XYZ file of N, CA and C in Angstrom:
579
model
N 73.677 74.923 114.067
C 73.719 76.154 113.319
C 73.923 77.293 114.300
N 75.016 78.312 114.046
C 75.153 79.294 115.313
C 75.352 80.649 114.267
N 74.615 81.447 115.330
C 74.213 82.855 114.574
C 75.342 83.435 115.779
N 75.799 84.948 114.573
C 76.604 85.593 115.893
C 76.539 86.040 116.502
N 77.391 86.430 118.019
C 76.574 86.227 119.192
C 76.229 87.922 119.076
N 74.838 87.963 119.513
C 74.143 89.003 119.863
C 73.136 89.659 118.550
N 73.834 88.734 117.755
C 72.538 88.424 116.054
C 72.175 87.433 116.006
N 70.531 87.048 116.541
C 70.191 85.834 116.321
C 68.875 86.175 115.229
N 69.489 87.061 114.446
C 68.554 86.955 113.269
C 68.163 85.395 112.392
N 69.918 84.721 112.054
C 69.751 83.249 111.270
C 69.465 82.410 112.458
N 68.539 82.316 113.590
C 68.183 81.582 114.241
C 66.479 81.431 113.995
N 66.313 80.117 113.379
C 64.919 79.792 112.855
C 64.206 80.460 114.404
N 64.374 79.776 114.741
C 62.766 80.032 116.129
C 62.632 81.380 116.688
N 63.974 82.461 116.568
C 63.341 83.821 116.783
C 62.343 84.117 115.895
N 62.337 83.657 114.988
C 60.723 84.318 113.517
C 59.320 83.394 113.913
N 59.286 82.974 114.938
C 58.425 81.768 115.129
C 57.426 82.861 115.913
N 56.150 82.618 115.739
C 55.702 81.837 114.919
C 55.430 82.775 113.415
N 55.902 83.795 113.141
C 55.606 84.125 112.032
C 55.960 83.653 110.795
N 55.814 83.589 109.711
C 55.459 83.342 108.392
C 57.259 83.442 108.203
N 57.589 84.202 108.459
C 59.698 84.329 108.487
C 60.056 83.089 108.717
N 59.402 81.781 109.339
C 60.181 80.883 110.083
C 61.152 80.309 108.741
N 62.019 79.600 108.521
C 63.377 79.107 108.046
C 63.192 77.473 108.055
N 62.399 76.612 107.156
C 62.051 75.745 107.231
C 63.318 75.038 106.993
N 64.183 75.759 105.514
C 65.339 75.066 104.994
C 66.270 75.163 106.040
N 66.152 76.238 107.031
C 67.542 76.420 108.039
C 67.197 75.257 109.158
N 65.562 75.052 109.821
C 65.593 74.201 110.748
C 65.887 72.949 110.666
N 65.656 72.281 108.884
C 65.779 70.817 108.731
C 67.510 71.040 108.662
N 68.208 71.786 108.280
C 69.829 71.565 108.431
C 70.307 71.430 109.902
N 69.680 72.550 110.749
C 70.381 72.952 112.078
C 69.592 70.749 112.420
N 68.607 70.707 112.435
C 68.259 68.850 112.664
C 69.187 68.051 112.112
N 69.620 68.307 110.901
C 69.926 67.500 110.645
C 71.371 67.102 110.970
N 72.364 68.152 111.268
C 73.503 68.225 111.420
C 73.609 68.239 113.138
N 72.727 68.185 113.955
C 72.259 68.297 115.154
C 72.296 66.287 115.142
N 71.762 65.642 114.480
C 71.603 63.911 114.263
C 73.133 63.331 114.147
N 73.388 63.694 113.145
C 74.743 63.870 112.658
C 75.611 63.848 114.227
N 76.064 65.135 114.408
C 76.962 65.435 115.657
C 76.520 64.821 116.713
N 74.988 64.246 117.213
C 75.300 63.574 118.517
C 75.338 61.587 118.433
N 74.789 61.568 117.230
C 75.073 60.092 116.694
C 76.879 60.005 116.547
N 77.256 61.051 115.851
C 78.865 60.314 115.744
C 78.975 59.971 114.917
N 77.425 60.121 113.637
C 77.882 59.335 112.003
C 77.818 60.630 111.054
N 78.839 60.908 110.812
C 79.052 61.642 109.563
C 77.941 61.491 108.190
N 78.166 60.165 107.799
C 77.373 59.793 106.995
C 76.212 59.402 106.829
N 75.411 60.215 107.648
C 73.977 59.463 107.712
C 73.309 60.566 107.198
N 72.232 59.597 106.042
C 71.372 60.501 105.466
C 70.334 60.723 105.786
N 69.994 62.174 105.701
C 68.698 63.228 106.674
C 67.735 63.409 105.659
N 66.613 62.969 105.492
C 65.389 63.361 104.539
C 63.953 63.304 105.879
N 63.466 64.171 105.815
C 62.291 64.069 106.427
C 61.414 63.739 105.461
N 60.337 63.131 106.326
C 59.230 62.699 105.661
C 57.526 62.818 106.147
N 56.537 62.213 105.832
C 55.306 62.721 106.310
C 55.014 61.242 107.334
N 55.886 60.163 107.035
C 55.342 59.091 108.015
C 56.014 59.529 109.140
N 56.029 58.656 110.042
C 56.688 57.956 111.245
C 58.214 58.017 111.534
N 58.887 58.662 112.187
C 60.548 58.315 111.879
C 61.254 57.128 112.226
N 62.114 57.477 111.167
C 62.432 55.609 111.314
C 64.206 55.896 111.743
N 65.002 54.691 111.398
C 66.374 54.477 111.087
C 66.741 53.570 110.415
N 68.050 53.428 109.585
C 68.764 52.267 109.188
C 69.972 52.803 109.546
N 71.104 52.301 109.144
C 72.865 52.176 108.895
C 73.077 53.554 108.064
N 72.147 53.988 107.302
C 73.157 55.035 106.403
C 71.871 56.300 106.406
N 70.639 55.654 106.810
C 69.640 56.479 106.694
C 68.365 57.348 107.880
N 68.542 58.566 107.628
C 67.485 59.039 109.095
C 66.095 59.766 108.516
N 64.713 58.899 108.935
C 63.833 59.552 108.342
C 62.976 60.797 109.729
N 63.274 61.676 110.312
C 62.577 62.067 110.867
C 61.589 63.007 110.494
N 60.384 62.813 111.338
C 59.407 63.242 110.596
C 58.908 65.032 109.957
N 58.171 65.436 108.837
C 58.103 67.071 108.455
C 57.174 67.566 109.938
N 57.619 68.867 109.536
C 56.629 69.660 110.519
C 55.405 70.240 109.773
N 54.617 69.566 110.723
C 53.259 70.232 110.015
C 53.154 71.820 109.893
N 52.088 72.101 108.694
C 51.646 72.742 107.775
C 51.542 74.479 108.778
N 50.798 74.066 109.867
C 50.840 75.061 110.745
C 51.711 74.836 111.852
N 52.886 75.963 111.603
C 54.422 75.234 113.034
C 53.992 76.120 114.442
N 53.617 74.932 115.338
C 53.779 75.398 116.743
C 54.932 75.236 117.377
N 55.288 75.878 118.301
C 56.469 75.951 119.102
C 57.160 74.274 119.852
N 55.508 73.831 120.086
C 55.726 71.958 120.256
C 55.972 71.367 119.416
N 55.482 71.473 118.210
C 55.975 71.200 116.860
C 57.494 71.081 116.386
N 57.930 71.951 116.795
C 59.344 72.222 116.980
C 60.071 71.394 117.849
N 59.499 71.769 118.747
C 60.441 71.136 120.329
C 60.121 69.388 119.972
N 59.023 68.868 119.488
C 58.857 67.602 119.174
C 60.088 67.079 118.453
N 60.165 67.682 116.933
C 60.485 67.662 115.845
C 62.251 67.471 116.229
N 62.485 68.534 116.721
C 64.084 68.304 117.158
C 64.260 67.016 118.470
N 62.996 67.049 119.384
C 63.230 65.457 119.997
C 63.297 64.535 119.069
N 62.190 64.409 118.771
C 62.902 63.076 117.844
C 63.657 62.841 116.811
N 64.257 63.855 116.508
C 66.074 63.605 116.046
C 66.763 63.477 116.601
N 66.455 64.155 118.248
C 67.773 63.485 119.197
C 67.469 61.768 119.866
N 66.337 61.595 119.885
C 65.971 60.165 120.162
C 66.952 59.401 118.719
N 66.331 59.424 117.472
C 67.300 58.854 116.737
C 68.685 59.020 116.691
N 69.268 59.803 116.705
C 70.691 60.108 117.273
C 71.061 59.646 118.293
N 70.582 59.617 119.600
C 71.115 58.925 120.434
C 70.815 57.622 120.835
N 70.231 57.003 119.936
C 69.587 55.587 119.823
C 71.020 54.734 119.157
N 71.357 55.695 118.176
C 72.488 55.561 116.868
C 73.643 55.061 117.829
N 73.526 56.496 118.637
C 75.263 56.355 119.568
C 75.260 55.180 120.746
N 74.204 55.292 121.166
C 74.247 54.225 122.847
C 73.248 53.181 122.612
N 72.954 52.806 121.468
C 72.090 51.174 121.987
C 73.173 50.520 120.566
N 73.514 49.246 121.208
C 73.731 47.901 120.543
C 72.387 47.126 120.273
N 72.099 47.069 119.090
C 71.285 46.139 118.813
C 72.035 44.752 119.109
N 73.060 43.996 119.271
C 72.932 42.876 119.151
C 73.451 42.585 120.919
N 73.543 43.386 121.630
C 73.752 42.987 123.375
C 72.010 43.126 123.537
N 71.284 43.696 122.688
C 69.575 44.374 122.718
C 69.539 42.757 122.777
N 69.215 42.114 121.432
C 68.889 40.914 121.343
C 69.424 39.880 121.882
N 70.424 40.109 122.203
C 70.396 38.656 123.692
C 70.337 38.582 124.626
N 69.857 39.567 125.368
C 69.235 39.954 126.624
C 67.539 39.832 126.572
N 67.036 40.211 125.084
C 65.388 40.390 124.571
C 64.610 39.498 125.076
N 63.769 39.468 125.862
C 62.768 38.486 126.332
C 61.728 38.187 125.104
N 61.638 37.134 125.017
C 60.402 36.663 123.874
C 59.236 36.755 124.078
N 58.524 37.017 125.570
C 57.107 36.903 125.454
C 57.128 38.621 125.315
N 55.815 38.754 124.165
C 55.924 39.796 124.143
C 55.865 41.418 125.094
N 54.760 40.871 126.018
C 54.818 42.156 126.988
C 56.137 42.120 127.813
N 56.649 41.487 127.955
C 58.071 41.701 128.764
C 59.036 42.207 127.596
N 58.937 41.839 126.198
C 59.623 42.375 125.210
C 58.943 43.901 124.994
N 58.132 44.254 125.405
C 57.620 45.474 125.092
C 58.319 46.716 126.347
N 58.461 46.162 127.350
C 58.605 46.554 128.658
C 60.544 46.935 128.523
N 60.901 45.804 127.693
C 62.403 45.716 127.592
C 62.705 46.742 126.596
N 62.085 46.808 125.745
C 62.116 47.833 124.504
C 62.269 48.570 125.070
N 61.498 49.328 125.615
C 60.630 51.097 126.394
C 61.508 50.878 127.500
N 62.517 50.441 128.131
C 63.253 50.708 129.025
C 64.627 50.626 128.468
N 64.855 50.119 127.670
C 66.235 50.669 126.959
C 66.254 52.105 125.974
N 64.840 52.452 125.697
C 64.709 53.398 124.586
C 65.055 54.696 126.172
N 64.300 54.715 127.291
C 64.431 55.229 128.316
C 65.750 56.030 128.580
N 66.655 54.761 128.558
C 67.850 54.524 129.339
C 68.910 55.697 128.163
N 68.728 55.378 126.588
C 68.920 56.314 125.957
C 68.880 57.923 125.956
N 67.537 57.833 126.037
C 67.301 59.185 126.331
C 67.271 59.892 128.141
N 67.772 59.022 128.781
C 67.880 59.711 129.805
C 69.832 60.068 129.465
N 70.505 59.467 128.907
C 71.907 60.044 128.711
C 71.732 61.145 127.691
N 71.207 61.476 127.119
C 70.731 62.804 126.357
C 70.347 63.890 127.267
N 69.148 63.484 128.366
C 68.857 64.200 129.068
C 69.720 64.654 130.351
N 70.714 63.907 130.481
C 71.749 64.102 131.217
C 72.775 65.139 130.858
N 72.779 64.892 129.552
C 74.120 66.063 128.711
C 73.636 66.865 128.626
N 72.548 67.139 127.981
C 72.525 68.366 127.284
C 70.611 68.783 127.697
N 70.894 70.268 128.198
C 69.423 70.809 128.773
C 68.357 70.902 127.278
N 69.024 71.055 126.259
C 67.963 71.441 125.580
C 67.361 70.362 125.012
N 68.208 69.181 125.062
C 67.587 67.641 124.683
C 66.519 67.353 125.946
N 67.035 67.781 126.536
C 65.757 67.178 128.387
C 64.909 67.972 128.011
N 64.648 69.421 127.283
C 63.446 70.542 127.366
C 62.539 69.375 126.358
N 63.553 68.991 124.910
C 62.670 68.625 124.082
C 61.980 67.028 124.049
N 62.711 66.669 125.296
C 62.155 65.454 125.364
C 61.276 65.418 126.138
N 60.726 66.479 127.161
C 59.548 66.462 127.809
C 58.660 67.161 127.727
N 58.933 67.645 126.544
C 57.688 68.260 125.633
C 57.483 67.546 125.399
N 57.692 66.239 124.459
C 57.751 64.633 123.142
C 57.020 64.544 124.525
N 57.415 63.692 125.488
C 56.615 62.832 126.432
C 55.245 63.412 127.051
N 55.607 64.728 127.167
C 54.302 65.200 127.663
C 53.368 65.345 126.665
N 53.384 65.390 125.325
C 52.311 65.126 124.277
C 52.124 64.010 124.141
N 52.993 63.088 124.087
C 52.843 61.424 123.983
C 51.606 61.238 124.963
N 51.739 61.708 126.501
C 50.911 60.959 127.293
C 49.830 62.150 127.301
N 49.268 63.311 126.634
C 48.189 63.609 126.673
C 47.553 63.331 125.214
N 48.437 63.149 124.031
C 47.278 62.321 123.085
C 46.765 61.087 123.241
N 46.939 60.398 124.501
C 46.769 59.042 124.655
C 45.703 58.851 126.206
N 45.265 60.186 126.229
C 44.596 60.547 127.221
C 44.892 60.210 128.605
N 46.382 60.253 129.066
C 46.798 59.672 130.486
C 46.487 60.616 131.816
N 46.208 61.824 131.446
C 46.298 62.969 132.319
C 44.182 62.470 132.616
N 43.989 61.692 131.835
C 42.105 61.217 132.859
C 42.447 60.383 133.632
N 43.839 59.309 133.844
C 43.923 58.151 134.584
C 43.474 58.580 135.989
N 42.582 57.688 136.341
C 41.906 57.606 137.467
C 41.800 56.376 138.683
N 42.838 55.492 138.151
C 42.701 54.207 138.530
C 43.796 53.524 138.147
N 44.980 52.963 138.822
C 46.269 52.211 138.969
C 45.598 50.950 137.582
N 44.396 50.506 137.329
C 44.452 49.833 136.103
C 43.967 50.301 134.882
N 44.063 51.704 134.752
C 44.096 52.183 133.634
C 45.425 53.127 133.436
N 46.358 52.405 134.195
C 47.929 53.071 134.031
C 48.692 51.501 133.408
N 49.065 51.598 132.074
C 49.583 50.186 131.354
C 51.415 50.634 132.365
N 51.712 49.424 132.538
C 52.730 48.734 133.393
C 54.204 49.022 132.660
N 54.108 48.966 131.379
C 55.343 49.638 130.394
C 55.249 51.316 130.437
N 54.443 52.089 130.941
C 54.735 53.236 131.022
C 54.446 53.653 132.203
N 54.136 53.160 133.125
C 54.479 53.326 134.560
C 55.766 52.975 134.931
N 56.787 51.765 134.406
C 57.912 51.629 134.354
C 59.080 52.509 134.021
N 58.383 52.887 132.274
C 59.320 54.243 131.758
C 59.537 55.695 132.733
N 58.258 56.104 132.935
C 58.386 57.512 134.123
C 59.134 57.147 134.834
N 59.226 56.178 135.437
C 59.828 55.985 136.925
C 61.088 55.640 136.433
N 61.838 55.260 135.994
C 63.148 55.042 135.841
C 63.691 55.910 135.014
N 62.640 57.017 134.316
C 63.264 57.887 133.487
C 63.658 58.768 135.227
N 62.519 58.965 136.087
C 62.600 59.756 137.200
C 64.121 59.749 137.937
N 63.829 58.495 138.151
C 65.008 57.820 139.130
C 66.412 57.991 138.512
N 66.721 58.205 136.878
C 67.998 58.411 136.045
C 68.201 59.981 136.090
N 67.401 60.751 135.682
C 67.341 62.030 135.176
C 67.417 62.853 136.341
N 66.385 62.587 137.614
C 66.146 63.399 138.819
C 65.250 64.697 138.159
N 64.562 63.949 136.910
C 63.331 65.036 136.668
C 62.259 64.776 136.940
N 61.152 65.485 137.612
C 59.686 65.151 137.810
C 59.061 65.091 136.379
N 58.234 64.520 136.449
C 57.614 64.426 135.200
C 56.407 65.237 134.480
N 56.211 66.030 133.846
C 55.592 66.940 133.641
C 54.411 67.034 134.152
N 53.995 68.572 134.784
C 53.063 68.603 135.351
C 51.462 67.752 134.570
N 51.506 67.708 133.136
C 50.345 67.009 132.863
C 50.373 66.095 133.376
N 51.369 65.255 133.348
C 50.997 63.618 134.017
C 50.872 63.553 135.062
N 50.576 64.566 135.957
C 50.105 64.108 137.856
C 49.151 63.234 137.611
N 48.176 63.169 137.141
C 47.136 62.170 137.604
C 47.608 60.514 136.953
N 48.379 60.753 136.171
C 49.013 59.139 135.628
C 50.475 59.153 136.350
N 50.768 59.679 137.167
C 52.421 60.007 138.182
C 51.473 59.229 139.379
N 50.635 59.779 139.706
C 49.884 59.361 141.074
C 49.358 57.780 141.108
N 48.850 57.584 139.769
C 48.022 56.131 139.959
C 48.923 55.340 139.684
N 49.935 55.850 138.645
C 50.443 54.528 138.002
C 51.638 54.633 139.022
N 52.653 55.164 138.130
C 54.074 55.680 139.009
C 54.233 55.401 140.754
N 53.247 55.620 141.098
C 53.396 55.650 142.821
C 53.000 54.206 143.185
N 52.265 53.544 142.156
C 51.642 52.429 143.162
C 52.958 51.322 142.673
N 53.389 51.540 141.625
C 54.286 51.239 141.572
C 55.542 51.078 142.087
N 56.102 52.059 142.221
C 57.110 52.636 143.202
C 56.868 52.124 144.742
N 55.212 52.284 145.156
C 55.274 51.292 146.387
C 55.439 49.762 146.370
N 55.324 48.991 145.317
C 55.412 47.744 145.455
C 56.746 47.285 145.038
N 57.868 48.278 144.625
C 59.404 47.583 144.178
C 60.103 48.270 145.295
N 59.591 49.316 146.802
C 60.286 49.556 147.693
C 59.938 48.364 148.796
């Protein structure tokens, strides 16, 4: 959605956080934002109150809660570009014959292709990298990673993800996660050099 230049009145997030915000304008500028970096014309945009999902014709990403914070936002448009660019650059069926069956190595394989995705997002385009490390940096402080205190309370699938998101992107990883960058990430990083 583009306002003209030097009127960014029809731009939802200048009214933010006031009561002005443009709920109907932000789910379009998302949705047509899914649309254009997936490459599918036809994919249908309904948000919802669960979990976001995907199929072939359908995109559920999730509403913004009741009270909109600025992360709220920056979340909200990540994970439409995660589904979008999930759409454009993963093959599910090169996914599954490469897929390891035991599950923690299937978990590890998952979260490093979902990675590998979003680090070509984060490669193109700055405002997909802003909103994806907002997404990650809430991911790992609702999950309390910023107390990790100890290389075994850093799980091995997300000591993996940082570090190869690191090593793709050439981004540090948000200042919350120093203390899960230090235990997990590094001890890591020393044992595959």
């Amino acid at each position: 959605m583009a306002a003209e230049v030097g009127n960014h009145s029809k731009h939802p997030i200048n009214h933010f956080p006031n009561s002005n915000f443009d709920i109907a304008a932000f789910k379009k500028a998302v949705s047509v934002c899914i649309r254009t970096l997936s490459s599918t014309c036809n994919f249908e945009v309904t948000f919802n109150k669960n979990k976001s999902s995907m199929d072939d014709n359908y995109v559920h990403p999730p509403m913004l809660p009741p009270h909109i914070t600025q992360k709220d936002v920056a979340i909200t448009r990540a994970l439409g570009d995660c589904i979008a660019l999930h759409k454009a650059w993963h093959d599910p069926h090169i996914h599954a014959q490469f897929a390891p069956t035991q599950p923690e190595a299937r978990a590890i394989f998952d979260a490093l292709e979902q990675t590998r995705i979003e680090a070509i997002g984060t490669l193109a385009m700055e405002g997909i990298a802003q909103n994806l490390d907002t997404m990650l940096a809430d991911k790992y402080q609702k999950t309390h990673y910023q107390m990790v205190r100890h290389q075994s309370e850093a799980p091995l699938e997300d000591a993996l993800v940082l570090l190869l998101r690191e090593k793709i992107t050439k981004r540090p990883p948000h200042k919350k996660l120093n203390p899960y960058w230090n235990y997990g990430v590094n001890q890591l990083n020393k044992k595959l050099q």
